[in-house]
Short mmCIF file of C-alpha atoms in Angstrom, two decimals:
data_model
loop_
_atom_site.label_atom_id
_atom_site.label_comp_id
_atom_site.label_asym_id
_atom_site.label_seq_id
_atom_site.Cartn_x
_atom_site.Cartn_y
_atom_site.Cartn_z
CA MET A 1006 68.85 95.65 117.40
CA GLY A 1007 68.50 91.52 116.17
CA ASP A 1008 71.52 89.18 115.99
CA THR A 1009 73.67 91.69 114.80
CA VAL A 1010 74.77 95.11 115.96
CA LYS A 1011 74.74 97.58 113.09
CA LEU A 1012 76.85 100.59 112.38
CA TYR A 1013 74.68 104.41 113.37
CA ILE A 1014 75.40 107.08 110.25
CA ASP A 1015 73.65 109.75 109.50
CA GLY A 1016 70.87 109.39 111.73
CA ARG A 1017 69.87 105.68 110.79
CA TRP A 1018 71.20 101.89 111.60
CA VAL A 1019 72.98 100.18 108.66
CA GLY A 1020 74.83 97.09 107.36
CA ASP A 1021 73.56 94.36 105.44
CA ASP A 1022 75.44 92.13 102.94
CA SER A 1023 77.71 94.58 102.16
CA ASN A 1024 79.38 94.56 105.14
CA GLY A 1025 81.66 92.32 106.86
CA LYS A 1026 80.69 90.38 110.80
CA ILE A 1027 82.53 90.50 113.83
CA ALA A 1028 81.33 87.61 116.32
CA VAL A 1029 81.29 89.19 119.71
CA ILE A 1030 81.99 86.26 122.54
CA ASN A 1031 81.16 86.24 125.92
CA PRO A 1032 84.00 85.95 127.68
CA ALA A 1033 82.50 84.37 130.85
CA THR A 1034 81.68 81.42 128.63
CA GLY A 1035 83.96 81.96 125.61
CA GLN A 1036 80.36 81.21 122.98
CA SER A 1037 79.01 83.84 120.81
CA LEU A 1038 76.78 86.44 121.23
CA TYR A 1039 76.11 87.96 118.13
CA ASP A 1040 77.70 89.86 115.38
CA VAL A 1041 78.37 93.56 114.82
CA TYR A 1042 78.90 94.83 111.29
CA SER A 1043 82.07 95.62 110.26
CA ALA A 1044 81.80 99.60 108.22
CA HIS A 1045 83.99 99.58 104.82
CA LYS A 1046 84.91 102.68 103.04
CA LYS A 1047 81.51 104.02 101.89
CA ASN A 1048 79.91 103.87 105.00
CA LEU A 1049 82.94 105.90 106.54
CA ARG A 1050 83.23 108.37 103.43
CA ASP A 1051 78.50 108.54 104.55
CA ALA A 1052 79.97 109.22 108.52
CA VAL A 1053 82.76 111.95 107.26
CA LYS A 1054 80.62 113.56 104.96
CA SER A 1055 76.94 113.69 107.17
CA ALA A 1056 79.17 115.07 109.66
CA GLU A 1057 80.90 117.68 107.80
CA ARG A 1058 76.94 118.50 106.42
CA ALA A 1059 75.77 118.13 110.08
CA PHE A 1060 78.52 120.43 111.83
CA LYS A 1061 76.84 123.52 109.55
CA THR A 1062 74.36 123.81 111.96
CA TRP A 1063 74.85 121.82 114.60
CA SER A 1064 77.96 124.57 116.24
CA ILE A 1065 75.58 127.48 115.40
CA MET A 1066 72.83 126.04 117.33
CA PRO A 1067 71.66 127.62 120.91
CA GLY A 1068 73.55 125.58 123.78
CA GLN A 1069 70.31 125.56 125.23
CA GLN A 1070 68.92 123.76 122.24
CA ARG A 1071 72.24 121.14 123.04
CA ALA A 1072 71.86 121.28 126.69
CA ARG A 1073 68.39 119.96 125.92
CA ILE A 1074 69.05 117.24 123.60
CA LEU A 1075 71.92 116.40 126.27
CA GLU A 1076 69.88 116.10 129.20
CA GLN A 1077 67.32 114.36 126.95
CA THR A 1078 70.28 111.31 126.25
CA ALA A 1079 70.71 111.13 129.94
CA GLU A 1080 66.77 110.12 130.68
CA ARG A 1081 66.61 107.52 128.25
CA LEU A 1082 69.92 106.45 129.70
CA ILE A 1083 68.11 106.65 133.26
CA GLU A 1084 65.51 104.64 131.79
CA ARG A 1085 67.50 101.29 130.24
CA ARG A 1086 70.46 101.61 132.73
CA ASP A 1087 69.93 97.98 133.67
CA ALA A 1088 69.37 96.63 130.24
CA ILE A 1089 72.27 98.44 129.60
CA ALA A 1090 74.22 97.23 132.23
CA ILE A 1091 73.52 93.72 132.11
CA ALA A 1092 74.59 94.20 128.19
CA LEU A 1093 77.77 95.42 129.25
CA THR A 1094 78.79 92.47 131.95
CA THR A 1095 77.50 89.90 129.16
CA GLU A 1096 80.20 91.01 126.07
CA GLN A 1097 82.61 92.82 128.71
CA GLY A 1098 82.47 89.96 131.74
CA LYS A 1099 82.67 92.87 134.29
CA PRO A 1100 81.29 92.31 137.79
CA ILE A 1101 77.25 93.55 137.55
CA GLY A 1102 77.70 96.11 140.44
CA GLU A 1103 81.03 97.40 138.30
CA ALA A 1104 78.73 97.44 134.92
CA LYS A 1105 75.78 99.44 136.61
CA GLY A 1106 78.40 102.11 138.50
CA GLU A 1107 80.00 102.58 134.72
CA VAL A 1108 75.98 103.31 132.97
CA GLU A 1109 75.49 105.50 135.93
CA ALA A 1110 78.93 107.36 135.03
CA ALA A 1111 77.99 107.87 131.59
CA ILE A 1112 74.80 108.94 132.95
CA GLN A 1113 76.49 111.59 134.59
CA SER A 1114 78.99 112.47 132.14
CA PHE A 1115 75.60 113.49 129.66
CA LYS A 1116 74.21 115.67 132.70
CA TRP A 1117 77.27 117.24 133.41
CA ALA A 1118 77.65 118.30 129.49
CA ALA A 1119 74.21 119.56 129.10
CA ARG A 1120 75.23 121.92 132.01
CA GLN A 1121 78.26 123.21 129.97
CA ALA A 1122 76.71 123.28 126.57
CA THR A 1123 75.09 127.04 127.54
CA ALA A 1124 78.25 128.08 128.80
CA SER A 1125 79.42 131.50 127.60
CA ASN A 1126 81.15 131.13 124.39
CA LYS A 1127 83.07 134.43 124.55
CA LEU A 1128 85.59 136.30 126.79
CA SER A 1129 86.01 139.62 126.81
CA TYR A 1130 89.56 141.70 127.86
CA SER A 1131 89.23 145.01 129.04
CA ASP A 1132 92.41 146.66 129.89
CA GLY A 1133 94.16 147.04 126.48
CA PRO A 1134 93.91 149.99 124.33
CA ASP A 1135 91.06 152.91 124.42
CA ASN A 1136 90.50 152.89 120.64
CA TYR A 1137 89.64 149.01 119.93
CA GLN A 1138 87.94 146.38 121.56
CA GLN A 1139 89.38 142.75 122.21
CA GLN A 1140 87.41 139.83 122.63
CA THR A 1141 87.62 136.15 122.70
CA CYS A 1142 84.92 133.97 120.45
CA ILE A 1143 85.27 130.02 121.92
CA GLU A 1144 84.21 128.04 118.69
CA PRO A 1145 84.41 124.48 117.94
CA VAL A 1146 86.86 123.27 116.24
CA GLY A 1147 85.00 120.69 113.34
CA VAL A 1148 84.30 117.41 112.91
CA VAL A 1149 85.71 114.96 115.41
CA ALA A 1150 87.29 111.50 115.17
CA GLY A 1151 86.98 109.05 118.21
CA PHE A 1152 88.65 105.82 119.68
CA SER A 1153 87.43 104.15 122.31
CA PRO A 1154 88.24 100.90 124.37
CA TRP A 1155 86.13 97.67 125.11
CA ASN A 1156 87.27 98.03 129.08
CA PHE A 1157 84.90 100.91 130.00
CA PRO A 1158 83.14 100.96 126.99
CA ALA A 1159 79.75 102.94 128.32
CA MET A 1160 81.25 105.76 130.27
CA LEU A 1161 84.68 106.35 128.13
CA SER A 1162 82.62 106.77 124.99
CA ALA A 1163 79.61 108.31 126.86
CA ARG A 1164 82.53 110.87 128.49
CA LYS A 1165 83.60 112.08 124.29
CA ILE A 1166 80.47 111.73 122.85
CA ALA A 1167 79.10 114.33 125.42
CA SER A 1168 81.95 116.47 125.87
CA ALA A 1169 82.16 116.72 121.66
CA LEU A 1170 78.99 117.85 121.21
CA ALA A 1171 78.69 120.23 124.36
CA ALA A 1172 80.99 121.98 122.85
CA GLY A 1173 79.54 122.28 119.18
CA CYS A 1174 81.52 119.55 117.20
CA CYS A 1175 80.26 116.91 115.44
CA ILE A 1176 81.91 113.32 115.90
CA ILE A 1177 82.28 109.64 114.35
CA ILE A 1178 83.35 107.60 116.97
CA LYS A 1179 84.94 103.92 116.73
CA PRO A 1180 84.04 102.15 119.41
CA ALA A 1181 85.88 98.58 120.22
CA GLU A 1182 84.43 95.95 118.42
CA GLU A 1183 84.27 93.25 121.61
CA THR A 1184 81.74 95.50 123.35
CA PRO A 1185 79.21 97.08 120.52
CA ALA A 1186 75.68 96.88 122.18
CA THR A 1187 76.96 98.78 124.78
CA ALA A 1188 78.22 101.63 122.59
CA ALA A 1189 75.74 101.55 120.52
CA ALA A 1190 72.62 101.98 123.42
CA LEU A 1191 74.48 105.49 123.79
CA ALA A 1192 73.79 106.17 120.21
CA GLU A 1193 69.85 104.62 120.36
CA ALA A 1194 69.74 106.71 123.59
CA LEU A 1195 70.90 110.02 121.35
CA HIS A 1196 68.96 109.28 118.58
CA ASP A 1197 66.00 109.20 120.84
CA ALA A 1198 66.21 112.19 122.05
CA GLY A 1199 66.34 113.88 119.11
CA LEU A 1200 70.18 114.50 118.28
CA PRO A 1201 70.60 115.76 114.34
CA ALA A 1202 71.03 113.67 111.91
CA GLY A 1203 74.97 113.21 110.84
CA VAL A 1204 75.88 114.71 114.48
CA LEU A 1205 77.09 111.36 115.51
CA SER A 1206 77.93 108.32 114.05
CA MET A 1207 79.51 105.25 115.04
CA VAL A 1208 81.17 102.77 113.69
CA PHE A 1209 82.81 98.98 114.04
CA GLY A 1210 85.35 97.25 112.22
CA ASN A 1211 88.79 97.25 111.68
CA PRO A 1212 90.59 99.34 113.38
CA ALA A 1213 93.76 100.20 111.57
CA GLU A 1214 91.34 100.84 108.05
CA ILE A 1215 88.82 102.89 110.53
CA SER A 1216 91.68 104.95 112.03
CA GLU A 1217 93.85 105.37 108.33
CA TYR A 1218 90.53 106.31 106.82
CA LEU A 1219 89.01 109.27 109.27
CA ILE A 1220 92.31 110.28 110.57
CA ASN A 1221 93.49 111.69 106.70
CA ALA A 1222 90.07 112.77 105.99
CA GLU A 1223 89.80 116.44 105.52
CA ALA A 1224 87.00 117.56 107.54
CA VAL A 1225 88.04 115.59 110.82
CA ARG A 1226 89.40 118.16 112.68
CA LYS A 1227 90.48 116.57 116.34
CA VAL A 1228 91.53 113.25 117.01
CA SER A 1229 90.31 111.92 120.97
CA LEU A 1230 91.78 108.60 121.99
CA THR A 1231 91.56 106.28 125.15
CA GLY A 1232 93.86 103.11 124.24
CA SER A 1233 97.10 101.39 124.44
CA SER A 1234 100.62 103.71 124.68
CA ALA A 1235 101.04 101.32 120.76
CA VAL A 1236 98.01 102.33 119.47
CA GLY A 1237 98.37 105.68 120.62
CA LYS A 1238 101.60 106.36 119.26
CA ILE A 1239 100.42 104.90 115.67
CA LEU A 1240 97.55 107.05 115.61
CA ALA A 1241 99.93 110.05 116.35
CA ARG A 1242 102.35 109.90 113.51
CA MET A 1243 99.21 109.26 111.34
CA ALA A 1244 97.73 112.64 112.63
CA ALA A 1245 101.13 114.47 112.30
CA GLU A 1246 101.14 113.89 108.53
CA THR A 1247 98.07 116.74 108.70
CA LEU A 1248 99.06 117.83 111.51
CA THR A 1249 95.57 117.02 113.30
CA PRO A 1250 95.52 117.85 117.21
CA CYS A 1251 94.81 114.66 119.40
CA VAL A 1252 93.96 114.06 122.61
CA LEU A 1253 95.75 110.70 123.90
CA GLU A 1254 94.49 109.09 127.19
CA LEU A 1255 96.81 106.00 127.04
CA GLY A 1256 98.70 103.26 129.44
CA GLY A 1257 99.26 103.53 132.78
CA HIS A 1258 101.66 101.27 135.28
CA ALA A 1259 100.29 102.58 138.77
CA PRO A 1260 103.05 102.56 141.73
CA VAL A 1261 101.36 102.38 145.28
CA LEU A 1262 103.12 104.00 148.23
CA ILE A 1263 102.40 102.57 151.24
CA PHE A 1264 104.28 104.57 154.75
CA ASP A 1265 104.36 102.75 157.73
CA ASP A 1266 101.55 104.87 159.75
CA VAL A 1267 98.62 103.33 157.53
CA ASP A 1268 96.29 101.02 159.07
CA ILE A 1269 97.19 97.95 157.66
CA ASP A 1270 94.14 96.12 157.35
CA GLN A 1271 91.92 98.43 156.38
CA THR A 1272 94.39 99.35 153.12
CA ALA A 1273 95.12 96.47 152.46
CA LYS A 1274 91.57 95.29 152.07
CA THR A 1275 90.91 98.27 149.98
CA LEU A 1276 93.84 98.63 147.71
CA ALA A 1277 92.87 94.02 147.70
CA ILE A 1278 89.22 95.23 146.23
CA PHE A 1279 90.30 98.07 143.80
CA LYS A 1280 93.18 96.27 142.30
CA PHE A 1281 90.97 93.47 140.72
CA ARG A 1282 88.42 96.01 139.77
CA ASN A 1283 87.36 94.66 136.17
CA ALA A 1284 89.84 91.93 136.82
CA GLY A 1285 92.45 94.68 136.54
CA GLN A 1286 92.04 95.98 133.07
CA VAL A 1287 91.85 99.78 134.17
CA CYS A 1288 94.47 102.05 132.71
CA VAL A 1289 94.48 103.73 136.34
CA SER A 1290 94.96 100.17 138.11
CA PRO A 1291 97.65 100.06 140.89
CA SER A 1292 100.16 97.78 139.40
CA ARG A 1293 103.53 98.38 141.86
CA PHE A 1294 102.89 98.13 145.64
CA PHE A 1295 105.71 99.62 147.24
CA VAL A 1296 105.15 98.72 150.91
CA HIS A 1297 107.86 100.25 153.63
CA ALA A 1298 109.90 97.66 155.14
CA LYS A 1299 108.57 98.32 158.59
CA ILE A 1300 104.99 96.78 157.90
CA VAL A 1301 105.19 94.74 154.84
CA ASP A 1302 104.82 91.52 155.80
CA GLU A 1303 101.98 92.12 157.67
CA PHE A 1304 100.93 93.64 154.97
CA THR A 1305 101.58 91.38 152.29
CA GLU A 1306 99.78 88.74 154.54
CA LYS A 1307 96.63 90.60 154.74
CA PHE A 1308 96.77 91.99 150.97
CA VAL A 1309 97.11 87.84 150.42
CA LYS A 1310 94.01 87.38 152.54
CA TYR A 1311 91.70 89.54 151.00
CA THR A 1312 93.12 88.74 147.32
CA SER A 1313 92.37 84.76 147.82
CA GLU A 1314 88.80 86.16 149.39
CA LEU A 1315 87.57 87.50 146.19
CA VAL A 1316 85.06 85.39 144.50
CA VAL A 1317 86.04 85.18 140.32
CA GLY A 1318 83.15 84.29 138.37
CA ASP A 1319 80.91 85.27 135.46
CA GLY A 1320 79.54 88.68 136.42
CA ILE A 1321 76.29 88.60 135.79
CA ASP A 1322 75.90 86.84 139.23
CA VAL A 1323 76.16 88.94 142.31
CA SER A 1324 78.60 87.23 144.23
CA THR A 1325 81.22 87.75 141.87
CA ASN A 1326 83.89 89.76 142.47
CA VAL A 1327 86.25 89.41 139.59
CA GLY A 1328 85.33 88.70 136.18
CA PRO A 1329 87.00 87.38 133.62
CA LEU A 1330 89.63 88.62 131.28
CA ALA A 1331 87.81 90.70 127.63
CA HIS A 1332 89.28 87.63 125.48
CA GLU A 1333 91.95 85.11 124.88
CA ARG A 1334 94.27 87.52 124.20
CA ARG A 1335 94.60 89.07 127.82
CA VAL A 1336 94.64 85.27 129.32
CA ASN A 1337 97.68 84.33 126.89
CA ASP A 1338 99.88 88.03 127.38
CA VAL A 1339 98.75 88.36 131.63
CA GLY A 1340 100.21 84.55 131.37
CA ASP A 1341 103.38 85.13 129.72
CA LEU A 1342 104.39 88.32 131.69
CA VAL A 1343 103.95 86.40 134.69
CA GLU A 1344 105.69 83.37 133.34
CA ASP A 1345 108.99 85.45 132.48
CA ALA A 1346 108.79 86.76 136.38
CA LYS A 1347 108.86 83.70 137.81
CA ASN A 1348 111.49 82.25 135.12
CA LYS A 1349 113.34 85.12 136.68
CA GLY A 1350 113.21 84.47 140.27
CA ALA A 1351 109.88 86.57 141.24
CA ARG A 1352 108.04 84.52 143.46
CA CYS A 1353 104.19 83.74 143.25
CA LEU A 1354 102.32 84.27 146.83
CA LEU A 1355 98.81 83.73 145.43
CA GLY A 1356 97.25 82.70 141.52
CA GLY A 1357 99.64 82.71 138.63
CA HIS A 1358 97.67 80.43 136.35
CA LYS A 1359 94.89 80.58 134.08
CA LEU A 1360 91.84 78.85 135.52
CA ASN A 1361 90.62 75.19 134.75
CA ARG A 1362 87.18 76.74 133.43
CA ALA A 1363 85.03 78.01 130.37
CA GLY A 1364 85.84 81.33 129.22
CA TYR A 1365 88.81 83.52 129.79
CA PHE A 1366 89.53 83.84 133.39
CA TYR A 1367 93.00 84.16 135.12
CA ALA A 1368 93.26 84.00 138.99
CA PRO A 1369 94.28 86.87 141.05
CA THR A 1370 97.92 86.75 141.41
CA VAL A 1371 100.12 87.95 143.77
CA LEU A 1372 104.23 88.05 143.02
CA THR A 1373 107.34 89.34 145.15
CA ASP A 1374 110.61 89.72 144.82
CA VAL A 1375 110.09 90.49 141.02
CA PRO A 1376 113.81 91.20 139.33
CA ALA A 1377 113.80 94.99 137.57
CA ASN A 1378 114.63 93.24 134.67
CA ALA A 1379 111.19 90.86 134.38
CA GLU A 1380 109.29 92.54 131.60
CA LEU A 1381 105.94 93.27 133.73
CA MET A 1382 107.96 96.17 135.75
CA GLN A 1383 108.11 97.76 132.41
CA THR A 1384 105.05 96.81 130.61
CA GLU A 1385 101.28 97.81 131.56
CA ILE A 1386 99.96 94.14 132.94
CA PHE A 1387 96.28 94.97 132.49
CA GLY A 1388 95.18 91.97 134.38
CA PRO A 1389 95.17 90.55 137.65
CA VAL A 1390 98.47 90.54 138.71
CA ALA A 1391 100.20 92.81 142.12
CA VAL A 1392 103.55 93.03 142.53
CA LEU A 1393 104.73 93.80 145.72
CA SER A 1394 108.06 94.89 146.78
CA THR A 1395 109.81 96.74 150.07
CA PHE A 1396 111.09 100.25 150.66
CA ASP A 1397 112.86 101.73 153.74
CA ASP A 1398 114.14 105.21 151.85
CA ILE A 1399 111.68 107.56 150.31
CA ASP A 1400 113.67 109.06 147.71
CA ASP A 1401 114.59 105.55 146.76
CA VAL A 1402 110.96 104.48 146.19
CA LEU A 1403 109.98 108.33 144.46
CA LYS A 1404 113.35 106.63 141.51
CA ARG A 1405 111.87 103.53 141.50
CA ALA A 1406 107.93 104.75 140.98
CA ASN A 1407 108.81 106.45 138.36
CA ASP A 1408 111.42 104.52 136.72
CA VAL A 1409 108.96 102.99 133.94
CA PRO A 1410 107.52 104.68 130.61
CA TYR A 1411 104.37 105.85 132.00
CA GLY A 1412 102.84 108.36 133.93
CA LEU A 1413 99.47 108.19 134.13
CA ALA A 1414 98.19 107.36 138.04
CA SER A 1415 99.99 106.77 141.31
CA TYR A 1416 98.33 106.12 144.98
CA LEU A 1417 99.55 107.05 148.19
CA PHE A 1418 98.89 105.80 151.59
CA THR A 1419 100.28 107.48 154.56
CA GLN A 1420 98.53 109.96 157.78
CA ASN A 1421 101.89 112.16 157.83
CA GLN A 1422 101.13 115.51 155.61
CA SER A 1423 104.99 116.23 155.57
CA THR A 1424 105.35 112.97 153.69
CA ILE A 1425 102.22 113.84 151.60
CA ASP A 1426 103.79 117.41 150.74
CA TYR A 1427 107.05 115.47 149.80
CA VAL A 1428 105.90 112.84 147.71
CA ARG A 1429 102.87 114.68 145.74
CA PRO A 1430 105.58 116.71 143.27
CA ARG A 1431 107.39 114.27 142.65
CA LEU A 1432 105.43 111.46 141.45
CA ASP A 1433 105.68 112.18 137.50
CA VAL A 1434 102.25 111.58 136.74
CA GLY A 1435 98.76 112.78 135.69
CA LEU A 1436 96.63 111.64 139.16
CA VAL A 1437 97.87 111.20 142.33
CA SER A 1438 95.45 109.67 144.82
CA ILE A 1439 96.39 110.07 148.49
CA ASN A 1440 94.38 107.11 150.89
CA ILE A 1441 91.51 107.31 148.44
CA THR A 1442 90.52 104.88 145.37
CA THR A 1443 87.81 107.11 144.00
CA PRO A 1444 86.99 106.93 140.47
CA ILE A 1445 87.79 109.74 138.35
CA LEU A 1446 84.64 111.87 137.48
CA GLU A 1447 83.37 113.92 134.55
CA ASN A 1448 83.80 117.22 136.38
CA VAL A 1449 87.44 117.26 136.52
CA PRO A 1450 90.74 117.20 134.23
CA PHE A 1451 92.34 113.98 133.48
CA GLY A 1452 95.58 112.67 131.70
CA GLY A 1453 98.91 111.25 131.67
CA VAL A 1454 102.44 112.45 130.82
CA LYS A 1455 105.25 110.48 129.19
CA GLU A 1456 104.28 107.21 127.10
CA SER A 1457 100.55 107.82 128.95
CA GLY A 1458 99.50 110.57 126.43
CA TYR A 1459 98.68 114.44 126.09
CA GLY A 1460 96.05 115.96 126.11
CA TYR A 1461 92.84 116.08 128.80
CA GLU A 1462 89.67 114.63 128.86
CA GLY A 1463 86.88 115.68 131.23
CA GLY A 1464 86.19 118.87 133.09
CA VAL A 1465 86.07 122.28 131.21
CA ILE A 1466 89.34 121.89 129.79
CA GLY A 1467 88.58 118.65 128.55
CA LEU A 1468 85.75 119.85 126.69
CA GLN A 1469 87.56 122.90 125.48
CA SER A 1470 89.93 120.55 123.82
CA PHE A 1471 87.04 120.25 121.34
CA GLN A 1472 87.20 123.83 120.76
CA HIS A 1473 89.32 126.66 119.47
CA PHE A 1474 89.60 130.34 120.84
CA LYS A 1475 89.41 132.70 118.51
CA LEU A 1476 91.30 136.23 118.93
CA ILE A 1477 88.55 139.12 117.53
CA HIS A 1478 90.08 142.65 117.44
CA ARG A 1479 87.89 145.51 116.83
CA GLY A 1480 88.66 149.23 116.02
#
């Protein structure tokens, strides 16, 4: 790709002096890596026109042919996965082991989508009147505008692209400018796998300008965003003007309910590792820990101990457990939330400050006694900060767990089946993870409630968000 990551439009890599450039920074050093071209209106117009043209043939291409391209894409990614993981860590910051896991998840998304591309596109009904037939034809919705974030640039871009293509749609995707080389590697693999020109375009640049243009384009029939709740509201308002349907997977503020019958040491260790994965920059990251009063002291001691043992550093170093935040804005935002909590009476048991080193590092932080009026109790933290509190009444802790604008993920640790049966339906979220922190896989639908968005990604239900159901009556 040279010194500047290019745009991928209509089967070609484009970008020249007419495009602006955005610097891509290594968050572990604060130093510039390379630039990425910024799309202008002609680029966006070309992307929409090429997608509209390509849809006429891609949408009716036999599923077996689409599946072969998706399978070949997975093979190209397998060949290049180590290089992609290094690029991911270098421009995003996460530890190299996590980056390799993310690239593997992207590969699995394409493999899974290939299997789904050959599924039947018709449903027949036999219980109607004898004198006519009823059938539903499952058809692609059209051109999709996709927006993926910087925290999982391989996995989340792959999930949108693979599902849209398997469904028969064309997609114009705008990944984050912070991590363009990782996303571009997906486009390169698809291109090398024989994807027809126009089926995929990948653009970078000004988020407001690109989203406004794409969402208002007449050819765009679906919007898919993974991002913050604030951005989701903006895009939803834009899409409402044309009644363009959206899938919005937005922010979270996940509660963790830890009851007194758990293995305290193992639970503390598991959660310390999981909480600070990707430096806490995960929409499903556990952030509000509610620990039963009978075990809160012992759990807190062990959680702080295991957190303090995490190695903070450049993600390329295999000994690193926690990498940098993605950019300086995140360091400042996390720092502001922690300072606000401390000013309102919170106790800092560990961390609570920016690290005095090059790059965008914030110390893994554990807070307790955080008052309800602290901003971080209602705002997605998206950083390496865990908030510990206690409970002794199950209904009270459920009320507190649900008392946020978000409803994406939650975690429950207990060995009591009655407790599980009582808590699970009362958590107002899209995911309840019980005694595990397993990542969400490509074959299951996932989505939030409240300000965490609407619609689903993943699984057959997620794929069907890129399709519509045409009812056929035949006499």
